[in-house]
PDB file of C-alpha atoms in Angstrom:
ATOM      1  CA  UNK A   1     -54.506  77.404 -11.848  1.00 60.00           C
ATOM      2  CA  UNK A   2     -53.115  79.598  -9.055  1.00 68.00           C
ATOM      3  CA  UNK A   3     -53.254  83.360  -9.484  1.00 80.00           C
ATOM      4  CA  UNK A   4     -49.943  85.213  -9.999  1.00 89.00           C
ATOM      5  CA  UNK A   5     -48.245  86.280  -6.782  1.00 92.00           C
ATOM      6  CA  UNK A   6     -47.625  90.040  -6.320  1.00 93.00           C
ATOM      7  CA  UNK A   7     -44.472  89.195  -4.340  1.00 93.00           C
ATOM      8  CA  UNK A   8     -42.873  87.752  -7.486  1.00 93.00           C
ATOM      9  CA  UNK A   9     -43.343  91.023  -9.375  1.00 93.00           C
ATOM     10  CA  UNK A  10     -42.218  93.032  -6.349  1.00 91.00           C
ATOM     11  CA  UNK A  11     -38.962  91.102  -5.976  1.00 90.00           C
ATOM     12  CA  UNK A  12     -38.293  91.273  -9.718  1.00 88.00           C
ATOM     13  CA  UNK A  13     -38.250  95.060  -9.596  1.00 87.00           C
ATOM     14  CA  UNK A  14     -36.809  95.465  -6.112  1.00 87.00           C
ATOM     15  CA  UNK A  15     -39.812  96.965  -4.334  1.00 90.00           C
ATOM     16  CA  UNK A  16     -40.963  96.048  -0.840  1.00 91.00           C
ATOM     17  CA  UNK A  17     -43.355  93.070  -1.233  1.00 93.00           C
ATOM     18  CA  UNK A  18     -45.443  94.161   1.768  1.00 94.00           C
ATOM     19  CA  UNK A  19     -45.926  97.638   0.348  1.00 95.00           C
ATOM     20  CA  UNK A  20     -46.654  96.303  -3.122  1.00 96.00           C
ATOM     21  CA  UNK A  21     -49.248  93.850  -1.776  1.00 96.00           C
ATOM     22  CA  UNK A  22     -50.868  96.738   0.096  1.00 96.00           C
ATOM     23  CA  UNK A  23     -50.835  98.834  -3.093  1.00 96.00           C
ATOM     24  CA  UNK A  24     -52.617  96.076  -5.023  1.00 96.00           C
ATOM     25  CA  UNK A  25     -55.160  95.771  -2.218  1.00 95.00           C
ATOM     26  CA  UNK A  26     -55.719  99.539  -2.190  1.00 95.00           C
ATOM     27  CA  UNK A  27     -55.994  99.805  -5.973  1.00 95.00           C
ATOM     28  CA  UNK A  28     -58.314  96.901  -6.736  1.00 95.00           C
ATOM     29  CA  UNK A  29     -58.635  94.643  -3.700  1.00 94.00           C
ATOM     30  CA  UNK A  30     -56.652  92.175  -5.779  1.00 92.00           C
ATOM     31  CA  UNK A  31     -59.279  92.004  -8.498  1.00 94.00           C
ATOM     32  CA  UNK A  32     -57.781  91.668 -11.992  1.00 92.00           C
ATOM     33  CA  UNK A  33     -61.259  92.257 -13.418  1.00 93.00           C
ATOM     34  CA  UNK A  34     -61.477  95.718 -11.855  1.00 93.00           C
ATOM     35  CA  UNK A  35     -61.998  98.623 -14.280  1.00 93.00           C
ATOM     36  CA  UNK A  36     -62.162 102.252 -13.194  1.00 88.00           C
ATOM     37  CA  UNK A  37     -64.403 104.911 -14.795  1.00 84.00           C
ATOM     38  CA  UNK A  38     -61.188 106.565 -16.072  1.00 83.00           C
ATOM     39  CA  UNK A  39     -60.141 103.354 -17.829  1.00 88.00           C
ATOM     40  CA  UNK A  40     -57.597 101.948 -15.344  1.00 92.00           C
ATOM     41  CA  UNK A  41     -57.193  98.185 -15.640  1.00 94.00           C
ATOM     42  CA  UNK A  42     -56.669  95.245 -13.327  1.00 94.00           C
ATOM     43  CA  UNK A  43     -54.842  94.494 -10.097  1.00 96.00           C
ATOM     44  CA  UNK A  44     -52.586  97.549 -10.214  1.00 96.00           C
ATOM     45  CA  UNK A  45     -55.061  99.791 -12.080  1.00 95.00           C
ATOM     46  CA  UNK A  46     -52.744 100.621 -14.961  1.00 94.00           C
ATOM     47  CA  UNK A  47     -53.930 103.140 -17.507  1.00 91.00           C
ATOM     48  CA  UNK A  48     -53.591 101.833 -21.087  1.00 90.00           C
ATOM     49  CA  UNK A  49     -51.029 104.493 -22.052  1.00 86.00           C
ATOM     50  CA  UNK A  50     -48.939 103.769 -18.954  1.00 88.00           C
ATOM     51  CA  UNK A  51     -49.066 100.032 -19.638  1.00 90.00           C
ATOM     52  CA  UNK A  52     -48.003 100.653 -23.236  1.00 90.00           C
ATOM     53  CA  UNK A  53     -45.041 102.743 -22.092  1.00 86.00           C
ATOM     54  CA  UNK A  54     -44.064  99.997 -19.639  1.00 87.00           C
ATOM     55  CA  UNK A  55     -44.274  97.359 -22.362  1.00 89.00           C
ATOM     56  CA  UNK A  56     -46.923  95.218 -20.654  1.00 91.00           C
ATOM     57  CA  UNK A  57     -50.386  93.915 -21.467  1.00 94.00           C
ATOM     58  CA  UNK A  58     -52.581  95.185 -18.599  1.00 94.00           C
ATOM     59  CA  UNK A  59     -55.249  92.552 -19.308  1.00 95.00           C
ATOM     60  CA  UNK A  60     -52.785  89.763 -18.470  1.00 94.00           C
ATOM     61  CA  UNK A  61     -52.622  89.485 -14.679  1.00 95.00           C
ATOM     62  CA  UNK A  62     -48.930  88.569 -14.489  1.00 95.00           C
ATOM     63  CA  UNK A  63     -47.985  91.454 -16.768  1.00 95.00           C
ATOM     64  CA  UNK A  64     -50.342  93.787 -14.931  1.00 95.00           C
ATOM     65  CA  UNK A  65     -48.587  93.062 -11.637  1.00 96.00           C
ATOM     66  CA  UNK A  66     -45.164  93.409 -13.232  1.00 94.00           C
ATOM     67  CA  UNK A  67     -46.199  96.693 -14.829  1.00 94.00           C
ATOM     68  CA  UNK A  68     -47.367  98.064 -11.481  1.00 95.00           C
ATOM     69  CA  UNK A  69     -44.165  96.967  -9.735  1.00 94.00           C
ATOM     70  CA  UNK A  70     -42.032  98.391 -12.540  1.00 93.00           C
ATOM     71  CA  UNK A  71     -43.866 101.724 -12.412  1.00 93.00           C
ATOM     72  CA  UNK A  72     -43.480 101.916  -8.630  1.00 94.00           C
ATOM     73  CA  UNK A  73     -39.754 101.135  -9.044  1.00 91.00           C
ATOM     74  CA  UNK A  74     -39.446 104.011 -11.526  1.00 89.00           C
ATOM     75  CA  UNK A  75     -41.030 106.396  -9.022  1.00 89.00           C
ATOM     76  CA  UNK A  76     -38.718 105.156  -6.259  1.00 89.00           C
ATOM     77  CA  UNK A  77     -35.732 105.819  -8.500  1.00 86.00           C
ATOM     78  CA  UNK A  78     -37.125 109.222  -9.422  1.00 86.00           C
ATOM     79  CA  UNK A  79     -37.654 110.260  -5.788  1.00 86.00           C
ATOM     80  CA  UNK A  80     -34.560 108.770  -4.173  1.00 83.00           C
ATOM     81  CA  UNK A  81     -36.191 105.679  -2.651  1.00 86.00           C
ATOM     82  CA  UNK A  82     -38.862 107.625  -0.705  1.00 90.00           C
ATOM     83  CA  UNK A  83     -41.992 105.467  -0.621  1.00 93.00           C
ATOM     84  CA  UNK A  84     -44.191 108.377   0.480  1.00 94.00           C
ATOM     85  CA  UNK A  85     -43.343 110.293  -2.692  1.00 93.00           C
ATOM     86  CA  UNK A  86     -43.295 107.192  -4.900  1.00 93.00           C
ATOM     87  CA  UNK A  87     -46.756 106.094  -3.798  1.00 95.00           C
ATOM     88  CA  UNK A  88     -48.061 109.643  -4.157  1.00 94.00           C
ATOM     89  CA  UNK A  89     -46.649 109.693  -7.690  1.00 92.00           C
ATOM     90  CA  UNK A  90     -48.341 106.358  -8.409  1.00 94.00           C
ATOM     91  CA  UNK A  91     -51.650 107.878  -7.363  1.00 91.00           C
ATOM     92  CA  UNK A  92     -51.437 111.517  -8.453  1.00 89.00           C
ATOM     93  CA  UNK A  93     -48.600 111.471 -10.978  1.00 89.00           C
ATOM     94  CA  UNK A  94     -44.931 112.433 -10.564  1.00 87.00           C
ATOM     95  CA  UNK A  95     -45.629 115.967 -11.760  1.00 87.00           C
ATOM     96  CA  UNK A  96     -47.808 116.660  -8.726  1.00 87.00           C
ATOM     97  CA  UNK A  97     -45.139 115.352  -6.345  1.00 89.00           C
ATOM     98  CA  UNK A  98     -42.477 117.482  -8.030  1.00 87.00           C
ATOM     99  CA  UNK A  99     -44.736 120.535  -7.924  1.00 87.00           C
ATOM    100  CA  UNK A 100     -45.351 120.278  -4.179  1.00 88.00           C
ATOM    101  CA  UNK A 101     -41.983 118.789  -3.229  1.00 87.00           C
ATOM    102  CA  UNK A 102     -43.620 115.784  -1.562  1.00 90.00           C
ATOM    103  CA  UNK A 103     -47.027 114.201  -1.094  1.00 92.00           C
ATOM    104  CA  UNK A 104     -49.399 116.780  -2.615  1.00 90.00           C
ATOM    105  CA  UNK A 105     -52.128 118.278  -0.416  1.00 90.00           C
ATOM    106  CA  UNK A 106     -54.856 116.203  -2.006  1.00 90.00           C
ATOM    107  CA  UNK A 107     -56.915 114.386   0.617  1.00 92.00           C
ATOM    108  CA  UNK A 108     -57.384 111.368  -1.632  1.00 93.00           C
ATOM    109  CA  UNK A 109     -53.633 111.015  -2.284  1.00 93.00           C
ATOM    110  CA  UNK A 110     -52.667 111.573   1.349  1.00 94.00           C
ATOM    111  CA  UNK A 111     -55.163 108.952   2.515  1.00 94.00           C
ATOM    112  CA  UNK A 112     -53.957 106.606  -0.247  1.00 95.00           C
ATOM    113  CA  UNK A 113     -50.337 106.782   0.924  1.00 95.00           C
ATOM    114  CA  UNK A 114     -51.266 106.450   4.609  1.00 95.00           C
ATOM    115  CA  UNK A 115     -53.528 103.462   3.978  1.00 95.00           C
ATOM    116  CA  UNK A 116     -50.908 101.542   1.987  1.00 95.00           C
ATOM    117  CA  UNK A 117     -48.115 102.119   4.491  1.00 94.00           C
ATOM    118  CA  UNK A 118     -50.417 101.273   7.397  1.00 94.00           C
ATOM    119  CA  UNK A 119     -51.555  98.039   5.751  1.00 93.00           C
ATOM    120  CA  UNK A 120     -47.946  97.173   4.987  1.00 90.00           C
ATOM    121  CA  UNK A 121     -46.920  97.831   8.588  1.00 88.00           C
ATOM    122  CA  UNK A 122     -44.033 100.096   7.586  1.00 79.00           C
ATOM    123  CA  UNK A 123     -43.131 103.765   7.723  1.00 69.00           C
ATOM    124  CA  UNK A 124     -41.920 103.674   4.127  1.00 65.00           C
ATOM    125  CA  UNK A 125     -38.664 105.433   4.987  1.00 61.00           C
ATOM    126  CA  UNK A 126     -36.353 102.806   3.527  1.00 50.00           C
ATOM    127  CA  UNK A 127     -36.078 101.400   0.051  1.00 44.00           C
ATOM    128  CA  UNK A 128     -35.020  97.818  -0.694  1.00 44.00           C
ATOM    129  CA  UNK A 129     -32.355  97.114  -3.235  1.00 45.00           C
ATOM    130  CA  UNK A 130     -33.019  97.191  -6.936  1.00 47.00           C
ATOM    131  CA  UNK A 131     -33.225  93.800  -8.637  1.00 48.00           C
ATOM    132  CA  UNK A 132     -29.932  92.016  -9.267  1.00 46.00           C
ATOM    133  CA  UNK A 133     -30.725  91.928 -12.971  1.00 49.00           C
ATOM    134  CA  UNK A 134     -33.263  93.373 -15.306  1.00 50.00           C
ATOM    135  CA  UNK A 135     -34.163  91.848 -18.684  1.00 52.00           C
ATOM    136  CA  UNK A 136     -34.876  94.262 -21.499  1.00 49.00           C
ATOM    137  CA  UNK A 137     -36.440  93.043 -24.745  1.00 53.00           C
ATOM    138  CA  UNK A 138     -35.992  95.160 -27.853  1.00 50.00           C
ATOM    139  CA  UNK A 139     -38.361  94.341 -30.704  1.00 53.00           C
ATOM    140  CA  UNK A 140     -37.646  95.317 -34.297  1.00 54.00           C
ATOM    141  CA  UNK A 141     -40.929  95.451 -36.230  1.00 59.00           C
ATOM    142  CA  UNK A 142     -41.257  93.349 -39.362  1.00 65.00           C
ATOM    143  CA  UNK A 143     -42.103  94.563 -42.860  1.00 68.00           C
ATOM    144  CA  UNK A 144     -45.217  93.328 -44.691  1.00 73.00           C
ATOM    145  CA  UNK A 145     -44.826  93.752 -48.469  1.00 71.00           C
ATOM    146  CA  UNK A 146     -47.862  91.675 -49.433  1.00 76.00           C
ATOM    147  CA  UNK A 147     -49.675  94.710 -50.857  1.00 76.00           C
ATOM    148  CA  UNK A 148     -46.718  95.698 -53.033  1.00 76.00           C
ATOM    149  CA  UNK A 149     -46.346  92.108 -54.275  1.00 75.00           C
ATOM    150  CA  UNK A 150     -50.025  91.949 -55.207  1.00 80.00           C
ATOM    151  CA  UNK A 151     -49.734  95.181 -57.217  1.00 79.00           C
ATOM    152  CA  UNK A 152     -46.619  93.876 -58.986  1.00 75.00           C
ATOM    153  CA  UNK A 153     -48.342  90.602 -59.907  1.00 80.00           C
ATOM    154  CA  UNK A 154     -51.359  92.456 -61.318  1.00 79.00           C
ATOM    155  CA  UNK A 155     -49.041  94.679 -63.351  1.00 77.00           C
ATOM    156  CA  UNK A 156     -47.115  91.670 -64.677  1.00 73.00           C
ATOM    157  CA  UNK A 157     -50.263  89.804 -65.676  1.00 77.00           C
ATOM    158  CA  UNK A 158     -51.739  92.881 -67.335  1.00 74.00           C
ATOM    159  CA  UNK A 159     -48.788  93.647 -69.597  1.00 77.00           C
ATOM    160  CA  UNK A 160     -47.899  91.577 -72.636  1.00 74.00           C
ATOM    161  CA  UNK A 161     -44.244  90.897 -73.146  1.00 73.00           C
ATOM    162  CA  UNK A 162     -43.302  91.452 -69.492  1.00 71.00           C
ATOM    163  CA  UNK A 163     -39.876  90.129 -68.604  1.00 76.00           C
ATOM    164  CA  UNK A 164     -40.354  87.134 -66.251  1.00 74.00           C
ATOM    165  CA  UNK A 165     -36.755  87.367 -65.026  1.00 70.00           C
ATOM    166  CA  UNK A 166     -37.191  90.993 -64.049  1.00 74.00           C
ATOM    167  CA  UNK A 167     -40.528  90.112 -62.438  1.00 71.00           C
ATOM    168  CA  UNK A 168     -38.910  87.332 -60.378  1.00 73.00           C
ATOM    169  CA  UNK A 169     -36.135  89.677 -59.199  1.00 71.00           C
ATOM    170  CA  UNK A 170     -38.654  92.307 -58.138  1.00 75.00           C
ATOM    171  CA  UNK A 171     -40.794  89.781 -56.304  1.00 70.00           C
ATOM    172  CA  UNK A 172     -37.701  88.511 -54.487  1.00 70.00           C
ATOM    173  CA  UNK A 173     -36.848  92.040 -53.401  1.00 71.00           C
ATOM    174  CA  UNK A 174     -40.334  92.370 -51.900  1.00 70.00           C
ATOM    175  CA  UNK A 175     -40.121  89.436 -49.470  1.00 71.00           C
ATOM    176  CA  UNK A 176     -41.556  90.063 -46.002  1.00 69.00           C
ATOM    177  CA  UNK A 177     -39.200  90.695 -43.101  1.00 66.00           C
ATOM    178  CA  UNK A 178     -40.252  88.999 -39.850  1.00 69.00           C
ATOM    179  CA  UNK A 179     -40.213  90.905 -36.577  1.00 62.00           C
ATOM    180  CA  UNK A 180     -37.227  90.130 -34.368  1.00 59.00           C
ATOM    181  CA  UNK A 181     -36.736  90.357 -30.623  1.00 56.00           C
ATOM    182  CA  UNK A 182     -33.471  90.719 -28.766  1.00 56.00           C
ATOM    183  CA  UNK A 183     -33.418  90.223 -25.018  1.00 51.00           C
ATOM    184  CA  UNK A 184     -30.533  91.583 -22.969  1.00 49.00           C
ATOM    185  CA  UNK A 185     -30.033  91.341 -19.230  1.00 47.00           C
ATOM    186  CA  UNK A 186     -28.485  94.363 -17.560  1.00 46.00           C
ATOM    187  CA  UNK A 187     -26.986  93.714 -14.176  1.00 44.00           C
ATOM    188  CA  UNK A 188     -27.869  96.280 -11.565  1.00 44.00           C
ATOM    189  CA  UNK A 189     -26.045  96.772  -8.299  1.00 41.00           C
ATOM    190  CA  UNK A 190     -26.990  94.986  -5.126  1.00 39.00           C
ATOM    191  CA  UNK A 191     -28.012  96.801  -1.983  1.00 37.00           C
ATOM    192  CA  UNK A 192     -25.573  99.152  -0.341  1.00 35.00           C
ATOM    193  CA  UNK A 193     -23.485  97.604   2.396  1.00 34.00           C
ATOM    194  CA  UNK A 194     -21.264  99.121   5.106  1.00 32.00           C
ATOM    195  CA  UNK A 195     -18.317  97.541   3.281  1.00 33.00           C
ATOM    196  CA  UNK A 196     -18.821  99.938   0.387  1.00 54.00           C
ATOM    197  CA  UNK A 197     -18.598 103.004   2.570  1.00 51.00           C
ATOM    198  CA  UNK A 198     -15.573 101.638   4.460  1.00 54.00           C
ATOM    199  CA  UNK A 199     -13.682 100.372   1.454  1.00 64.00           C
ATOM    200  CA  UNK A 200     -14.184 103.323  -0.881  1.00 78.00           C
ATOM    201  CA  UNK A 201     -13.675 107.061  -0.875  1.00 85.00           C
ATOM    202  CA  UNK A 202     -16.480 109.485  -0.130  1.00 86.00           C
ATOM    203  CA  UNK A 203     -18.607 110.803  -2.957  1.00 90.00           C
ATOM    204  CA  UNK A 204     -16.958 114.050  -4.049  1.00 92.00           C
ATOM    205  CA  UNK A 205     -19.507 115.110  -6.659  1.00 94.00           C
ATOM    206  CA  UNK A 206     -22.710 113.879  -8.260  1.00 95.00           C
ATOM    207  CA  UNK A 207     -24.354 116.102 -10.883  1.00 95.00           C
ATOM    208  CA  UNK A 208     -27.343 115.108 -12.978  1.00 95.00           C
ATOM    209  CA  UNK A 209     -30.011 117.462 -14.278  1.00 93.00           C
ATOM    210  CA  UNK A 210     -33.088 115.305 -14.940  1.00 91.00           C
ATOM    211  CA  UNK A 211     -34.866 118.106 -16.790  1.00 88.00           C
ATOM    212  CA  UNK A 212     -37.467 118.596 -14.068  1.00 85.00           C
ATOM    213  CA  UNK A 213     -37.458 118.634 -10.296  1.00 83.00           C
ATOM    214  CA  UNK A 214     -34.329 118.854  -8.147  1.00 88.00           C
ATOM    215  CA  UNK A 215     -32.336 116.274 -10.098  1.00 92.00           C
ATOM    216  CA  UNK A 216     -29.275 114.816  -8.364  1.00 93.00           C
ATOM    217  CA  UNK A 217     -26.646 117.038  -6.784  1.00 94.00           C
ATOM    218  CA  UNK A 218     -24.051 116.046  -4.172  1.00 93.00           C
ATOM    219  CA  UNK A 219     -20.891 117.803  -3.045  1.00 92.00           C
ATOM    220  CA  UNK A 220     -18.445 116.141  -0.634  1.00 90.00           C
ATOM    221  CA  UNK A 221     -21.012 113.611   0.520  1.00 87.00           C
ATOM    222  CA  UNK A 222     -23.789 116.133   1.147  1.00 90.00           C
ATOM    223  CA  UNK A 223     -26.880 116.897  -0.919  1.00 91.00           C
ATOM    224  CA  UNK A 224     -26.908 120.410  -2.357  1.00 92.00           C
ATOM    225  CA  UNK A 225     -29.322 122.473  -4.437  1.00 93.00           C
ATOM    226  CA  UNK A 226     -28.173 121.530  -7.933  1.00 92.00           C
ATOM    227  CA  UNK A 227     -29.522 124.479  -9.957  1.00 92.00           C
ATOM    228  CA  UNK A 228     -27.995 126.908  -7.448  1.00 91.00           C
ATOM    229  CA  UNK A 229     -24.790 125.188  -6.302  1.00 92.00           C
ATOM    230  CA  UNK A 230     -23.843 123.954  -9.774  1.00 90.00           C
ATOM    231  CA  UNK A 231     -25.503 126.853 -11.633  1.00 90.00           C
ATOM    232  CA  UNK A 232     -22.592 127.327 -14.052  1.00 87.00           C
ATOM    233  CA  UNK A 233     -22.753 123.720 -15.321  1.00 88.00           C
ATOM    234  CA  UNK A 234     -26.256 122.513 -14.389  1.00 92.00           C
ATOM    235  CA  UNK A 235     -27.769 123.029 -17.856  1.00 90.00           C
ATOM    236  CA  UNK A 236     -24.984 120.998 -19.447  1.00 89.00           C
ATOM    237  CA  UNK A 237     -25.552 117.940 -17.270  1.00 92.00           C
ATOM    238  CA  UNK A 238     -28.939 116.859 -18.588  1.00 90.00           C
ATOM    239  CA  UNK A 239     -27.450 114.462 -21.130  1.00 90.00           C
ATOM    240  CA  UNK A 240     -25.036 112.753 -18.737  1.00 93.00           C
ATOM    241  CA  UNK A 241     -24.298 112.003 -15.094  1.00 94.00           C
ATOM    242  CA  UNK A 242     -21.076 113.397 -13.628  1.00 95.00           C
ATOM    243  CA  UNK A 243     -19.604 111.427 -10.720  1.00 96.00           C
ATOM    244  CA  UNK A 244     -16.391 112.201  -8.827  1.00 94.00           C
ATOM    245  CA  UNK A 245     -14.743 110.076  -6.147  1.00 92.00           C
ATOM    246  CA  UNK A 246     -11.344 108.549  -5.403  1.00 90.00           C
ATOM    247  CA  UNK A 247      -9.635 106.893  -8.414  1.00 90.00           C
ATOM    248  CA  UNK A 248     -10.407 103.305  -7.372  1.00 89.00           C
ATOM    249  CA  UNK A 249     -13.932 104.130  -6.304  1.00 90.00           C
ATOM    250  CA  UNK A 250     -14.764 106.001  -9.484  1.00 91.00           C
ATOM    251  CA  UNK A 251     -13.615 103.015 -11.562  1.00 90.00           C
ATOM    252  CA  UNK A 252     -15.935 100.803  -9.506  1.00 89.00           C
ATOM    253  CA  UNK A 253     -18.793 103.240 -10.094  1.00 91.00           C
ATOM    254  CA  UNK A 254     -17.930 103.315 -13.785  1.00 90.00           C
ATOM    255  CA  UNK A 255     -18.132  99.544 -14.045  1.00 89.00           C
ATOM    256  CA  UNK A 256     -21.451  99.741 -12.234  1.00 87.00           C
ATOM    257  CA  UNK A 257     -22.745 102.091 -14.944  1.00 86.00           C
ATOM    258  CA  UNK A 258     -21.530  99.763 -17.682  1.00 86.00           C
ATOM    259  CA  UNK A 259     -23.376  96.870 -16.022  1.00 82.00           C
ATOM    260  CA  UNK A 260     -26.531  98.982 -16.256  1.00 81.00           C
ATOM    261  CA  UNK A 261     -26.032  99.391 -20.011  1.00 82.00           C
ATOM    262  CA  UNK A 262     -24.650 102.941 -19.888  1.00 84.00           C
ATOM    263  CA  UNK A 263     -21.584 104.477 -21.554  1.00 91.00           C
ATOM    264  CA  UNK A 264     -18.698 105.661 -19.375  1.00 90.00           C
ATOM    265  CA  UNK A 265     -16.080 108.187 -20.463  1.00 89.00           C
ATOM    266  CA  UNK A 266     -13.949 111.207 -19.584  1.00 91.00           C
ATOM    267  CA  UNK A 267     -11.588 109.186 -17.412  1.00 90.00           C
ATOM    268  CA  UNK A 268      -8.139 107.708 -18.198  1.00 90.00           C
ATOM    269  CA  UNK A 269      -9.489 104.233 -17.342  1.00 89.00           C
ATOM    270  CA  UNK A 270     -12.469 104.652 -19.708  1.00 88.00           C
ATOM    271  CA  UNK A 271     -10.970 105.899 -22.969  1.00 86.00           C
ATOM    272  CA  UNK A 272      -9.267 109.127 -21.919  1.00 87.00           C
ATOM    273  CA  UNK A 273     -10.307 112.711 -21.213  1.00 86.00           C
ATOM    274  CA  UNK A 274     -11.431 115.332 -23.739  1.00 83.00           C
ATOM    275  CA  UNK A 275      -9.541 118.670 -23.636  1.00 79.00           C
ATOM    276  CA  UNK A 276     -12.830 120.458 -22.946  1.00 75.00           C
ATOM    277  CA  UNK A 277     -12.207 119.749 -19.254  1.00 73.00           C
ATOM    278  CA  UNK A 278      -9.982 122.031 -17.174  1.00 73.00           C
ATOM    279  CA  UNK A 279      -6.447 120.637 -16.712  1.00 74.00           C
ATOM    280  CA  UNK A 280      -6.851 120.508 -12.910  1.00 79.00           C
ATOM    281  CA  UNK A 281     -10.312 118.908 -12.992  1.00 84.00           C
ATOM    282  CA  UNK A 282     -11.236 115.642 -11.306  1.00 91.00           C
ATOM    283  CA  UNK A 283     -11.383 114.077 -14.783  1.00 90.00           C
ATOM    284  CA  UNK A 284      -7.667 114.531 -15.466  1.00 86.00           C
ATOM    285  CA  UNK A 285      -6.855 113.271 -11.979  1.00 89.00           C
ATOM    286  CA  UNK A 286      -8.717 110.057 -12.778  1.00 91.00           C
ATOM    287  CA  UNK A 287     -11.279 110.882 -10.109  1.00 94.00           C
ATOM    288  CA  UNK A 288     -14.346 111.579 -12.265  1.00 94.00           C
ATOM    289  CA  UNK A 289     -16.453 109.945 -14.959  1.00 94.00           C
ATOM    290  CA  UNK A 290     -19.273 111.083 -17.221  1.00 93.00           C
ATOM    291  CA  UNK A 291     -22.033 108.523 -17.702  1.00 91.00           C
ATOM    292  CA  UNK A 292     -24.454 108.761 -20.621  1.00 91.00           C
ATOM    293  CA  UNK A 293     -27.165 106.729 -22.320  1.00 88.00           C
ATOM    294  CA  UNK A 294     -30.882 106.123 -21.869  1.00 88.00           C
ATOM    295  CA  UNK A 295     -32.484 108.919 -19.813  1.00 86.00           C
ATOM    296  CA  UNK A 296     -34.319 106.607 -17.415  1.00 86.00           C
ATOM    297  CA  UNK A 297     -31.238 104.440 -16.980  1.00 87.00           C
ATOM    298  CA  UNK A 298     -29.203 107.544 -16.105  1.00 89.00           C
ATOM    299  CA  UNK A 299     -31.810 108.509 -13.513  1.00 90.00           C
ATOM    300  CA  UNK A 300     -31.655 105.005 -12.022  1.00 88.00           C
ATOM    301  CA  UNK A 301     -27.869 105.106 -11.972  1.00 88.00           C
ATOM    302  CA  UNK A 302     -27.731 108.493 -10.208  1.00 91.00           C
ATOM    303  CA  UNK A 303     -30.278 107.253  -7.654  1.00 88.00           C
ATOM    304  CA  UNK A 304     -28.243 104.082  -7.124  1.00 86.00           C
ATOM    305  CA  UNK A 305     -25.028 106.036  -6.489  1.00 89.00           C
ATOM    306  CA  UNK A 306     -26.827 108.096  -3.860  1.00 86.00           C
ATOM    307  CA  UNK A 307     -28.274 104.966  -2.305  1.00 83.00           C
ATOM    308  CA  UNK A 308     -24.892 103.250  -2.127  1.00 82.00           C
ATOM    309  CA  UNK A 309     -23.666 106.169  -0.039  1.00 83.00           C
ATOM    310  CA  UNK A 310     -26.813 106.322   2.085  1.00 79.00           C
ATOM    311  CA  UNK A 311     -27.702 109.780   0.744  1.00 81.00           C
ATOM    312  CA  UNK A 312     -31.430 110.463   0.702  1.00 69.00           C
TER     313      UNK A 312
END
């Protein structure tokens, strides 16, 4: 049976196959049986806790590769598509990259990033598009009432004159509930194209406080220092992404957010505007939306908006 192909996992999560192959080679030389002294597992050297958070079994080679590609994708989204920072985060952790504002001054990490990009034959300055769709499986755990049923049976058998009808009703109420899984596919946007920039207005505002690091902050198409430039509202934008653009463009960006499984509001096209906003704000003009939902999905959405406009 042929071994799983790293390219398949790379394309699924929208990372550069050449870079991902080089990462696998650097991490384990493509050896799924590799185990590090720290406990990292397999082709992509996933730590058990990381694999658990990613929802993969690191001992299964296909899932190990998908987990590594998914984790690299998350770092690309976190650091605006910069492979230098994403690879450094893969090696040293995103906290170290945020602390130093780039590849940290650790010789091991610097050599790691250089080796992967050299083996991939790329500078790592561009990021491929995110996958056209991403399947998310939500599992609801089952309920095992076997212990409670056993206790009830013992109680029934040990008491004279027990009501069999009542016993039957109680047993029925203690039936097990099987686990259920629900798989949904969230469409994510395709790569940016010149047609987007030509056919839509410029990006007026993008505000998203990710809770750590620089977050996402754009004003009139230019990156700004979010905590400073938007100091009056920065703290209030951790639970949603604010986007402002021309009316038609902002509706397009709103639909994009909905395709990614996020909620869109504070716009006449998306359910109206709450009076909390100033009467002359972009929201009342139909030129702004607030996007909320899963924290990681919001981060991916903010990164995607920047990427569509070629903002790095």
